[in-house]
CSV table of C-alpha atoms (C1' of nucleotides) in Angstrom, one decimal:
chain,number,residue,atom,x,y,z
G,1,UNK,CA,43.4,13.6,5.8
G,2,UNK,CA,43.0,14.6,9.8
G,3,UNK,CA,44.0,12.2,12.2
G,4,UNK,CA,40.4,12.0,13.4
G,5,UNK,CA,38.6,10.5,11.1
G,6,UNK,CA,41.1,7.8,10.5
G,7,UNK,CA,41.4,5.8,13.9
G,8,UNK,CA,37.2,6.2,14.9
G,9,UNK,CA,34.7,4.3,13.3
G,10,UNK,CA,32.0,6.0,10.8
G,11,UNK,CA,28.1,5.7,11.9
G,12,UNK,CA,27.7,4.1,8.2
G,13,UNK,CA,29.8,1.2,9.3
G,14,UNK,CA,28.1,0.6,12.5
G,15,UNK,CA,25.0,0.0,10.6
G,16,UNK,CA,26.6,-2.1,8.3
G,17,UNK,CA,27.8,-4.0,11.2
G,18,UNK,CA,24.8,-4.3,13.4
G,19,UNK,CA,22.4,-5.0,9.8
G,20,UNK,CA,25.0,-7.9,9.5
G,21,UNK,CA,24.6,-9.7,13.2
G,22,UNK,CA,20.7,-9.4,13.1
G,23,UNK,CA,21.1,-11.2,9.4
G,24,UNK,CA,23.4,-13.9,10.8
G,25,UNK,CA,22.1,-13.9,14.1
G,26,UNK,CA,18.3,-13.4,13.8
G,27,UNK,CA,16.4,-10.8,16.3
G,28,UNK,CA,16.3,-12.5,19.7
G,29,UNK,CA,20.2,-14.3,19.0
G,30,UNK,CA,21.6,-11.2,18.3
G,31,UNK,CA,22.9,-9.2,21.5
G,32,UNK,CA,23.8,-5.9,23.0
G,33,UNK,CA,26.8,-7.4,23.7
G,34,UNK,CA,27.8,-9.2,20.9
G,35,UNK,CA,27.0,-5.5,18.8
G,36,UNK,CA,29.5,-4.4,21.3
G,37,UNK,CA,32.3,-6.9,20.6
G,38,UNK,CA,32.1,-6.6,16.9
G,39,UNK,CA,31.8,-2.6,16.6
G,40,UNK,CA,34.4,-2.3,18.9
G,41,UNK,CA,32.0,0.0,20.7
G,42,UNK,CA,31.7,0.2,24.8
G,43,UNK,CA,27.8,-1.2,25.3
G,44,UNK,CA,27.0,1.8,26.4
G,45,UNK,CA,28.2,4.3,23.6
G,46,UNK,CA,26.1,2.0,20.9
G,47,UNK,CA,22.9,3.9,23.3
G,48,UNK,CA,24.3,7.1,21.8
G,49,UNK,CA,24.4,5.9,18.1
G,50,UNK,CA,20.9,3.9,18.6
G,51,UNK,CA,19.1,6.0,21.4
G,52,UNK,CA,16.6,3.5,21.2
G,53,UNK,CA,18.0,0.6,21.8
G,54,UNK,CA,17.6,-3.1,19.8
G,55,UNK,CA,14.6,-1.7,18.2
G,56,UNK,CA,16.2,1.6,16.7
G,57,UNK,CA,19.0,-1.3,15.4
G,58,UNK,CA,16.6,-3.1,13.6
G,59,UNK,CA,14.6,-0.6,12.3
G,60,UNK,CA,17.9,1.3,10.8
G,61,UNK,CA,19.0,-2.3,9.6
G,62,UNK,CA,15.0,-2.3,7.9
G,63,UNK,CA,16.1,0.8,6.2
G,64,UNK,CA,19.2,-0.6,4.8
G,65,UNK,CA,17.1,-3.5,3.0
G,66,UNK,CA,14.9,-0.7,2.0
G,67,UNK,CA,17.3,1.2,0.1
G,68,UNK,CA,18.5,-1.9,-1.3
G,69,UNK,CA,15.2,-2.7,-2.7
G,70,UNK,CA,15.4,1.0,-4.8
G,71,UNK,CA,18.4,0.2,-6.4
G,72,UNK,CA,16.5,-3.2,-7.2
G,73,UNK,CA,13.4,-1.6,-8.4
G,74,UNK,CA,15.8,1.4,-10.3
G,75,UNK,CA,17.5,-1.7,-11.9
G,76,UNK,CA,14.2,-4.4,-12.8
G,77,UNK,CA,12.8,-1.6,-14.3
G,78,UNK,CA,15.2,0.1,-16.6
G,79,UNK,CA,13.4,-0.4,-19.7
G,80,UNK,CA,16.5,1.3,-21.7
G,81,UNK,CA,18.2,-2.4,-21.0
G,82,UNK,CA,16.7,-5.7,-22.5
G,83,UNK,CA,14.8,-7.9,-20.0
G,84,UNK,CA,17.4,-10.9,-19.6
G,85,UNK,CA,19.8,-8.1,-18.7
G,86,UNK,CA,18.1,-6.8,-16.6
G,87,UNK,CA,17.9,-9.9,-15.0
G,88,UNK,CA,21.0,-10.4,-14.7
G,89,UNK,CA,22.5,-6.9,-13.1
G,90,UNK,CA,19.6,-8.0,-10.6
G,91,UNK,CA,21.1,-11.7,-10.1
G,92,UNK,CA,24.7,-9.3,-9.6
G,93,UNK,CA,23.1,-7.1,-7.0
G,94,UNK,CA,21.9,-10.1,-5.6
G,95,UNK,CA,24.4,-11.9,-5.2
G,96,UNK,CA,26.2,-9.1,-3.5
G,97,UNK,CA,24.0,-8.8,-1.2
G,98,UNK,CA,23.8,-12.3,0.0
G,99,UNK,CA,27.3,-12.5,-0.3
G,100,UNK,CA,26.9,-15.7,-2.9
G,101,UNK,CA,24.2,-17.1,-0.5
G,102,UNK,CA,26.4,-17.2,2.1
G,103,UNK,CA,24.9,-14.4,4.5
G,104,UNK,CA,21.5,-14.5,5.3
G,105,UNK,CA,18.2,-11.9,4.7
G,106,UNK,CA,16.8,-9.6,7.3
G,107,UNK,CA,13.3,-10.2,5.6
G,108,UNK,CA,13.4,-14.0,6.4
G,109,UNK,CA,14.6,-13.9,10.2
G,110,UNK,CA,12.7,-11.0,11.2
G,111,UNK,CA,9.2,-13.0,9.1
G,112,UNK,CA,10.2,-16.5,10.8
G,113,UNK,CA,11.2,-15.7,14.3
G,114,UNK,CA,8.8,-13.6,16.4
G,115,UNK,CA,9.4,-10.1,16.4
G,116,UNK,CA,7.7,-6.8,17.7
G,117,UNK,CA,4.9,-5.7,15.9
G,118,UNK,CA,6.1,-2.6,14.1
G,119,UNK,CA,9.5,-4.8,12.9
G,120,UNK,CA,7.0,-7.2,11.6
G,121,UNK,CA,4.5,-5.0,9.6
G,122,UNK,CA,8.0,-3.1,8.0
G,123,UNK,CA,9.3,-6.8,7.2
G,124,UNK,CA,6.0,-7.2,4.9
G,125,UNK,CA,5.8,-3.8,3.5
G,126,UNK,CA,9.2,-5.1,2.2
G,127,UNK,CA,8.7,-8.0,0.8
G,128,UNK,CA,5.5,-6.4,-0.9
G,129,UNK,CA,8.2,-3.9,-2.4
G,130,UNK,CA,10.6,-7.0,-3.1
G,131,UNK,CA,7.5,-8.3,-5.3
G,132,UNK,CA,6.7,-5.3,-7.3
G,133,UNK,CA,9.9,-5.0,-8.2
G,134,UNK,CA,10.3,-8.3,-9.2
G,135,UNK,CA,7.2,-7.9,-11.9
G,136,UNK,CA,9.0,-5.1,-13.7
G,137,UNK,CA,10.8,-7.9,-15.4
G,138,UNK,CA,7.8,-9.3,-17.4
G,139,UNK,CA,7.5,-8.0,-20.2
G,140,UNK,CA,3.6,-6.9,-20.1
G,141,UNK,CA,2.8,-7.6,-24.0
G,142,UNK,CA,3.8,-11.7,-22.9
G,143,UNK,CA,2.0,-12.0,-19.5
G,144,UNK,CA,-1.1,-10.1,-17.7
G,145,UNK,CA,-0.6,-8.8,-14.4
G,146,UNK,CA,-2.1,-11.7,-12.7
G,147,UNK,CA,1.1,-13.8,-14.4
G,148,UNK,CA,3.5,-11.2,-13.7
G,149,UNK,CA,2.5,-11.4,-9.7
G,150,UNK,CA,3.0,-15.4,-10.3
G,151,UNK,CA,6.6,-14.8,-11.9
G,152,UNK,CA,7.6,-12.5,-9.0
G,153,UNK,CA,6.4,-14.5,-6.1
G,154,UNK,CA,8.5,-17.6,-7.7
G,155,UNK,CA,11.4,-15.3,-7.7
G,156,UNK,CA,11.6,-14.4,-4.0
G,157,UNK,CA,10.5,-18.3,-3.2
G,158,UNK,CA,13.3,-19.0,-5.1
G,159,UNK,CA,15.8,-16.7,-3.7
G,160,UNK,CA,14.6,-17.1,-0.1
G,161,UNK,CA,14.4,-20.9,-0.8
G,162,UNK,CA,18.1,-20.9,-2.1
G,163,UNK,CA,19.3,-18.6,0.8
G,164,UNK,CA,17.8,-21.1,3.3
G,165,UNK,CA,19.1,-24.4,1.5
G,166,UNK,CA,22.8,-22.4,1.3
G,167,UNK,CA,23.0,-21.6,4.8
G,168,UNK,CA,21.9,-24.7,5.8
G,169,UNK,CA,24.6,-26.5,3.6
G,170,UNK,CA,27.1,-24.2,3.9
G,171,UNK,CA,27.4,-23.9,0.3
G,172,UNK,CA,26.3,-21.3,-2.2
G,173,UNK,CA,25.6,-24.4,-4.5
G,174,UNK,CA,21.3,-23.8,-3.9
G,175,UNK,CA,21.9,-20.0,-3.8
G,176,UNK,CA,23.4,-20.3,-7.4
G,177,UNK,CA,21.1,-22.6,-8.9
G,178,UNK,CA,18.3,-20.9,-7.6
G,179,UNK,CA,19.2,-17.4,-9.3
G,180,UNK,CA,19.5,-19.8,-13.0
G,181,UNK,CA,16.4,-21.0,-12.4
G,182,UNK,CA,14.5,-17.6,-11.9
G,183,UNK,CA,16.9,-16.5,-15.4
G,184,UNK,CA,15.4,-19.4,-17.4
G,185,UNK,CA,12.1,-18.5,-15.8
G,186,UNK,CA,12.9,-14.7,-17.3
G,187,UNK,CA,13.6,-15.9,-20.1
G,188,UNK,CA,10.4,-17.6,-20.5
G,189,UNK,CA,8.7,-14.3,-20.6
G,190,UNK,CA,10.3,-12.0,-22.7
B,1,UNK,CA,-11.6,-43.8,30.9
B,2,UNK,CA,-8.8,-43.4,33.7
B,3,UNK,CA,-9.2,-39.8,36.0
B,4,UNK,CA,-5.3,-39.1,35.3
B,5,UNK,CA,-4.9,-39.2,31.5
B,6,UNK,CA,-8.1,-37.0,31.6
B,7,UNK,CA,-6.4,-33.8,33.0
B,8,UNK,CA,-2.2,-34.1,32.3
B,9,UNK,CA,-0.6,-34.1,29.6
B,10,UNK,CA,1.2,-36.9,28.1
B,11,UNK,CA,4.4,-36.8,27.3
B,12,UNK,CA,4.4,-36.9,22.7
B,13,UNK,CA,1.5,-34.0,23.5
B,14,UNK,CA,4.8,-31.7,25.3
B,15,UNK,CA,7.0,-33.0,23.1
B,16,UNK,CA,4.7,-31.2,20.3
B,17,UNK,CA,4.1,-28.3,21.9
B,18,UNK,CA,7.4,-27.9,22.1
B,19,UNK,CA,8.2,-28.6,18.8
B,20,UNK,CA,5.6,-25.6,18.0
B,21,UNK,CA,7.2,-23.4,19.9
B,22,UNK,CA,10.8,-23.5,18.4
B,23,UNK,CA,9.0,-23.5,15.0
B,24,UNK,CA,7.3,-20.0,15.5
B,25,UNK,CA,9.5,-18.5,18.0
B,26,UNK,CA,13.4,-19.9,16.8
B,27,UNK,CA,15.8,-21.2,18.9
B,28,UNK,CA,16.7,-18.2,20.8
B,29,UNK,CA,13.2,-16.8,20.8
B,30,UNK,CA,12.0,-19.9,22.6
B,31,UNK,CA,12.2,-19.2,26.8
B,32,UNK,CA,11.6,-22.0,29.6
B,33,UNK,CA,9.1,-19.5,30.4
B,34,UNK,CA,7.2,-19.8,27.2
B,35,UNK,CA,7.4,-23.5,27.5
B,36,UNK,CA,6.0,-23.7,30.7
B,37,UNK,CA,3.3,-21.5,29.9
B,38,UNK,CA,2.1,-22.9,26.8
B,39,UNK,CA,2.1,-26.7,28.1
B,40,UNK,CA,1.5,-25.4,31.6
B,41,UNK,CA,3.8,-27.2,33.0
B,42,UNK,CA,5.6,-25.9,35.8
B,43,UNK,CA,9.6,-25.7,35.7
B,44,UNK,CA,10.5,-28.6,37.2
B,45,UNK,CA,8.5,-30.8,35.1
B,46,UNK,CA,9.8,-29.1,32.0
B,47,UNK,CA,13.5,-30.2,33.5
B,48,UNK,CA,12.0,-33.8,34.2
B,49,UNK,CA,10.8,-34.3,30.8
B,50,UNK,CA,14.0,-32.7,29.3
B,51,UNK,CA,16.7,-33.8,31.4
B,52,UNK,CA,19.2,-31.9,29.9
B,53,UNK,CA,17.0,-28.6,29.2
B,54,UNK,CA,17.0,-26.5,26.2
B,55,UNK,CA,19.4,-28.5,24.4
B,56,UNK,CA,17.4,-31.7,24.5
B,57,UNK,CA,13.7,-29.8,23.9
B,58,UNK,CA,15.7,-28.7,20.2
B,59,UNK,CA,16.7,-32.3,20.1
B,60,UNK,CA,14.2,-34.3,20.7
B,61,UNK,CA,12.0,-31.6,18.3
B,62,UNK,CA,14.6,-32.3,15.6
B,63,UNK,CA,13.6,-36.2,16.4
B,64,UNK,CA,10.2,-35.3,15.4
B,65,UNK,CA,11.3,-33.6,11.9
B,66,UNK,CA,13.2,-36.9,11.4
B,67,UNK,CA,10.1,-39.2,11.7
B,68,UNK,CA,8.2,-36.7,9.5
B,69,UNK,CA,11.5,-37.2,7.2
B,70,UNK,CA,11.3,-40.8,7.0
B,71,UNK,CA,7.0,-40.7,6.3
B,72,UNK,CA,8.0,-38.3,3.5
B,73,UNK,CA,10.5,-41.2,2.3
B,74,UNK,CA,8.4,-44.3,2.0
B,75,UNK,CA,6.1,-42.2,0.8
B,76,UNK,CA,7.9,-40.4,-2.0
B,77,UNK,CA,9.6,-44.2,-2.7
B,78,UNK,CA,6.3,-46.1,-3.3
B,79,UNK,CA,6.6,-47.3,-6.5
B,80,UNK,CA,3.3,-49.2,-6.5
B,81,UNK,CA,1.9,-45.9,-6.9
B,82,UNK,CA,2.3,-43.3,-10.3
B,83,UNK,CA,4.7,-40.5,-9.4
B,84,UNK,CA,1.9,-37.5,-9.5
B,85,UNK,CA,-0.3,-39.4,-6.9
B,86,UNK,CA,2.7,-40.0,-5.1
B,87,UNK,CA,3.5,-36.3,-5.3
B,88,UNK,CA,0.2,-35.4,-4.4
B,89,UNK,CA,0.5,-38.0,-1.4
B,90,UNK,CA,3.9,-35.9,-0.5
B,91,UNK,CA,2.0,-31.9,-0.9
B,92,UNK,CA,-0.4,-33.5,1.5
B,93,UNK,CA,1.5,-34.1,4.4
B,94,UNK,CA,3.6,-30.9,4.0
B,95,UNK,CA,0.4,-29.5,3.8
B,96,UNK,CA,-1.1,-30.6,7.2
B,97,UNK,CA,2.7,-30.3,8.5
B,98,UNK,CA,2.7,-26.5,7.9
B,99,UNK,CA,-0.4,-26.2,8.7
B,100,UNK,CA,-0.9,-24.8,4.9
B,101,UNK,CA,2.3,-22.6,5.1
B,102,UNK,CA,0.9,-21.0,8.6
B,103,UNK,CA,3.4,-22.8,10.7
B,104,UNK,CA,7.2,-22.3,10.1
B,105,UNK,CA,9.7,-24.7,9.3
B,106,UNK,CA,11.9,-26.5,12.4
B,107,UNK,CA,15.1,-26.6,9.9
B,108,UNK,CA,14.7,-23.0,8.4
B,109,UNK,CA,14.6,-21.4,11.9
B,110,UNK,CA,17.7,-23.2,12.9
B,111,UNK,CA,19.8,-23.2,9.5
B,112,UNK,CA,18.9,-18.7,9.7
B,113,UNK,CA,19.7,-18.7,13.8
B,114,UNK,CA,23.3,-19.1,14.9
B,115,UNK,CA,22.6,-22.1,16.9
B,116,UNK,CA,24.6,-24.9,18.9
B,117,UNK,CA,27.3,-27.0,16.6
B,118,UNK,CA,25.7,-30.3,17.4
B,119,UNK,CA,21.8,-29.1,16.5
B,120,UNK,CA,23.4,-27.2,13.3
B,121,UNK,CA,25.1,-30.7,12.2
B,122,UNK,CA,21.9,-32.3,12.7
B,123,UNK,CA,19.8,-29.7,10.5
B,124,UNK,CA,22.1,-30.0,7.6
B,125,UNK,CA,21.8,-33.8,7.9
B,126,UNK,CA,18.3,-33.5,7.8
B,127,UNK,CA,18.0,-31.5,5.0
B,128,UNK,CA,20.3,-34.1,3.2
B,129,UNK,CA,17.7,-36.6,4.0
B,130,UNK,CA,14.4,-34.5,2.8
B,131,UNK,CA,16.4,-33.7,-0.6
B,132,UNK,CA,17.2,-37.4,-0.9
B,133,UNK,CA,13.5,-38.7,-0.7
B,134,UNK,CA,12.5,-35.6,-3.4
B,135,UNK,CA,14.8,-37.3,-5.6
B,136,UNK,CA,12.6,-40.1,-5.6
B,137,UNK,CA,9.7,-38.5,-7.4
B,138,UNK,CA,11.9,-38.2,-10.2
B,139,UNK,CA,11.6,-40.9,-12.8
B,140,UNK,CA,15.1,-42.8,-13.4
B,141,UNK,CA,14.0,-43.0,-17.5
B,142,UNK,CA,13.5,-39.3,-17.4
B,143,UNK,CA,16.3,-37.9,-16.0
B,144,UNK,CA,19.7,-38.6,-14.8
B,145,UNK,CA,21.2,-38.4,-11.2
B,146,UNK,CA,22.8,-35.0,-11.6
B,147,UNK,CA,19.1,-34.2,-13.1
B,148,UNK,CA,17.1,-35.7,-10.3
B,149,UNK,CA,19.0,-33.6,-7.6
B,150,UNK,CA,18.6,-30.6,-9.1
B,151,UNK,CA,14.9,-31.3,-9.1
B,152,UNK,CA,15.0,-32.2,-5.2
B,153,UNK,CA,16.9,-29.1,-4.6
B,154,UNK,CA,14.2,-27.4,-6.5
B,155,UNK,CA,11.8,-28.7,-4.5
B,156,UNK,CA,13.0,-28.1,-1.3
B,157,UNK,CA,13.5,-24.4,-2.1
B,158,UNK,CA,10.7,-23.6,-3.2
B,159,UNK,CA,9.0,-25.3,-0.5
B,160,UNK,CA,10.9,-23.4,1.9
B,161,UNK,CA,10.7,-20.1,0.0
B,162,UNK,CA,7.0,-20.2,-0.2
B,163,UNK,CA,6.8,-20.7,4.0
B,164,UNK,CA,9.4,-18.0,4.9
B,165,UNK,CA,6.7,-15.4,2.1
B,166,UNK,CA,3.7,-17.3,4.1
B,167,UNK,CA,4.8,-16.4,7.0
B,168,UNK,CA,5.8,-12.8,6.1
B,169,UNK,CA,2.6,-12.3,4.4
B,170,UNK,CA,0.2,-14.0,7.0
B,171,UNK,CA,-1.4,-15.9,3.9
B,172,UNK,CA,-0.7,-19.5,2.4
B,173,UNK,CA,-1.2,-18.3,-1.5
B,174,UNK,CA,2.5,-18.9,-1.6
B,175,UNK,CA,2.7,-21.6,0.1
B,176,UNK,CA,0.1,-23.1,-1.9
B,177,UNK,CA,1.1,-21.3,-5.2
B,178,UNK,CA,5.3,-23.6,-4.1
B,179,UNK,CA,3.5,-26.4,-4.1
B,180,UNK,CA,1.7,-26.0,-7.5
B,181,UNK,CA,5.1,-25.1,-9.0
B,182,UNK,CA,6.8,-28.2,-7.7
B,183,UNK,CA,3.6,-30.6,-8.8
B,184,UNK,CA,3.9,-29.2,-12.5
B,185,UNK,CA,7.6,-29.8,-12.3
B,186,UNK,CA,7.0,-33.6,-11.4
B,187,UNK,CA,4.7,-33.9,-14.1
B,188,UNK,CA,7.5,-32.4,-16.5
B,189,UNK,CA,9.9,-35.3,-15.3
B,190,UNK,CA,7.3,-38.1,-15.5
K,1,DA,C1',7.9,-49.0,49.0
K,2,DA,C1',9.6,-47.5,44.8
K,3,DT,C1',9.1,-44.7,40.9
K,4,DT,C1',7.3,-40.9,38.5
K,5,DA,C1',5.6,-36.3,38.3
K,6,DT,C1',5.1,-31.7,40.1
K,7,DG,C1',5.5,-27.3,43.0
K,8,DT,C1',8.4,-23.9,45.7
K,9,DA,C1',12.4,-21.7,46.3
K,10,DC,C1',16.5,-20.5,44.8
K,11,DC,C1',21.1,-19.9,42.0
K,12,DG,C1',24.7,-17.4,39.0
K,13,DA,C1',24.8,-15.4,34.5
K,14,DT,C1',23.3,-12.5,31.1
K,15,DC,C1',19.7,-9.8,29.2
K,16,DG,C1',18.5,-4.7,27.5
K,17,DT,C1',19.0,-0.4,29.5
K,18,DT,C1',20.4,3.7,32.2
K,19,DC,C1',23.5,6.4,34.9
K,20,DG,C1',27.2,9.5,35.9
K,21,DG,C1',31.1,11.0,33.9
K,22,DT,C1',35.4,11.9,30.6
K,23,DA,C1',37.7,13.7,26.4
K,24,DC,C1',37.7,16.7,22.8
K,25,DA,C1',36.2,19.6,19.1
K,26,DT,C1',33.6,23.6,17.9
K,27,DA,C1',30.9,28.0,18.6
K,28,DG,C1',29.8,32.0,20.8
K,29,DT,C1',31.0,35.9,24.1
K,30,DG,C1',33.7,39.3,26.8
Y,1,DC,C1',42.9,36.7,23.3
Y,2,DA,C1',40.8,34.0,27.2
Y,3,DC,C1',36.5,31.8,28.7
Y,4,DT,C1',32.5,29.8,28.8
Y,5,DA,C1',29.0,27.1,26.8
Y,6,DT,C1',27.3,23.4,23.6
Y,7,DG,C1',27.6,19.1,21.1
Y,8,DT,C1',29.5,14.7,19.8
Y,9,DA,C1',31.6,10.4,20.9
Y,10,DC,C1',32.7,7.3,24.1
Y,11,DC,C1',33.3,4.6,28.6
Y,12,DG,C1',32.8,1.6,33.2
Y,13,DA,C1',29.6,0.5,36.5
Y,14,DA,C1',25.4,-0.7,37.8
Y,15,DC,C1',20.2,-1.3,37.4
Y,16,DG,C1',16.0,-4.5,37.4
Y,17,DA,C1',14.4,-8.3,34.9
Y,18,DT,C1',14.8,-12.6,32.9
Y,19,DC,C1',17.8,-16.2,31.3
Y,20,DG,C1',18.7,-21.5,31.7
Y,21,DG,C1',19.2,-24.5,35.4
Y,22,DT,C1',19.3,-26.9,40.2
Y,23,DA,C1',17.9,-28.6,45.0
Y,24,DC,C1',14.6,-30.5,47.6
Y,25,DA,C1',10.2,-31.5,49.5
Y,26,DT,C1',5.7,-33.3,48.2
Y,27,DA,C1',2.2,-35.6,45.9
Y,28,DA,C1',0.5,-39.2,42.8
Y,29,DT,C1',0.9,-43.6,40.5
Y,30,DT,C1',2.6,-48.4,40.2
DNA sequence: AATTATGTACCGATCGTTCGGTACATAGTG
DNA sequence: CACTATGTACCGAACGATCGGTACATAATT
């Protein structure tokens, strides 16, 4: 290991850490400066990471959710594994995520505050994504497509719903029932 | 007809349009400027109507949630009327609230945003309250206390879930499609 | 006359952003 | 080898614009 690499911090994490402020912050209450105290970064050095500015942030932080919504729809629709199971390595990924419902999703702040255009058209090309992925868990000999579209949409209610009623309570309590009621729901199906 | 209520505004009218504007815009999203434009009032008026400025405009708009709060209450607790026509009484004024999932919610925007202690303590009140009148849809026969609050918390997610998807998707289906959900989960419990 | 409502002008602070420049590591050139 | 680029990572200072908020004079209503 070179001395270099140890004391400086890696562009992954600055990501991380900017994704993370515009989740707990939303768009318009999350700040150059604030991204500068918690990087650790000078405000103007986050211009040479980000050349273009909040926007480039939010975007990158956009990507972020986007590769987590691969791994979900690699996962929901891994039809080696048995539906409920697949479920659940969802609900673990999930959880993750949300850090037990205590950290809040991109996709809701960015689709409830107002945001520029092109952050709002990537926001719904998400969710769209979020939903397909979701409908790989209905097992297509139990439900038509029209059903499986109904089973996904109460998923991310549910999830959004929960992540909302957690945050708000400051307890993961909503989060966790909300992810056992989308199982059951599963389980319906299948 | 007087001449002056004929061309100002009166004061519940700001009080609304204020409201409105945290709704769709967040807390930090929501500038004098905006205000000022949208009720076309100039800035000094805004600080005569709102003595103590931003902080009271998210106040008093909280003060509006809690009257809605207390509507939903007496209605979800009128016994003289069957649970699923009280339920149906209930998805009507969230309906015209939301404006049929158009509009966002007052408590989402402010339980996502990293807002002020005292308006934060006030949300998570307020949500206490709406999940206590849900509770009131449940039948005491049917289902035990533990039973009926899981129920309201149901409720209240998916209500929420379906707006934040409304809103990201520019369309009320799941809005609409949180409300059938809930009404079929009365009728389980009833 | 007193009270309420509004407009003009202004304030310090902070917003997102850009500027000019430093430190250092690597790559090419003589 | 020495020497000059070239690139990456960072910084403090400052920019124009806008933020939330105030002071004060004026107009309207009671």
């Amino acid at each position: 290991m070179s001395a270099l690499d140890n004391d400086q911090k890696r562009q992954p994490d600055i990501l991380q850490d900017v994704a993370r402020i515009f989740r707990a912050n939303g768009f318009h209450g999350t700040t150059i400066s604030v991204v500068s105290e918690r990087t650790g970064l000078g405000k103007s050095s986050i211009y040479h990471h980000f050349g273009r500015g909040k926007s480039e942030m939010a975007q990158r932080s956009l990507d972020v959710v986007a590769t987590f919504m691969e791994a979900m729809e690699a996962t929901a629709g891994d039809t080696s594994v048995p539906t409920s199971a697949r479920w659940e390595a969802v609900a673990k990924m999930l959880r993750e995520y949300y850090e037990n419902g205590q950290l809040g999703c991109l996709l809701a702040v960015f689709s409830l505050e107002d945001v520029p255009d092109e952050l709002r058209a990537r926001t719904k090309l998400l969710f769209d994504r979020w939903l397909a992925a979701m409908t790989l868990l209905c097992n297509p000999d139990q439900c038509d497509e029209a059903d499986a579209q109904r089973f996904a949409r109460h998923a991310v209610m549910m999830i959004q719903g929960g992540l909302v009623l957690s945050r708000a309570q400051s307890s993961g309590d909503a989060f966790e029932q909300a992810l056992a009621e989308v199982a059951s729901a599963v389980s319906d199906r299948s």
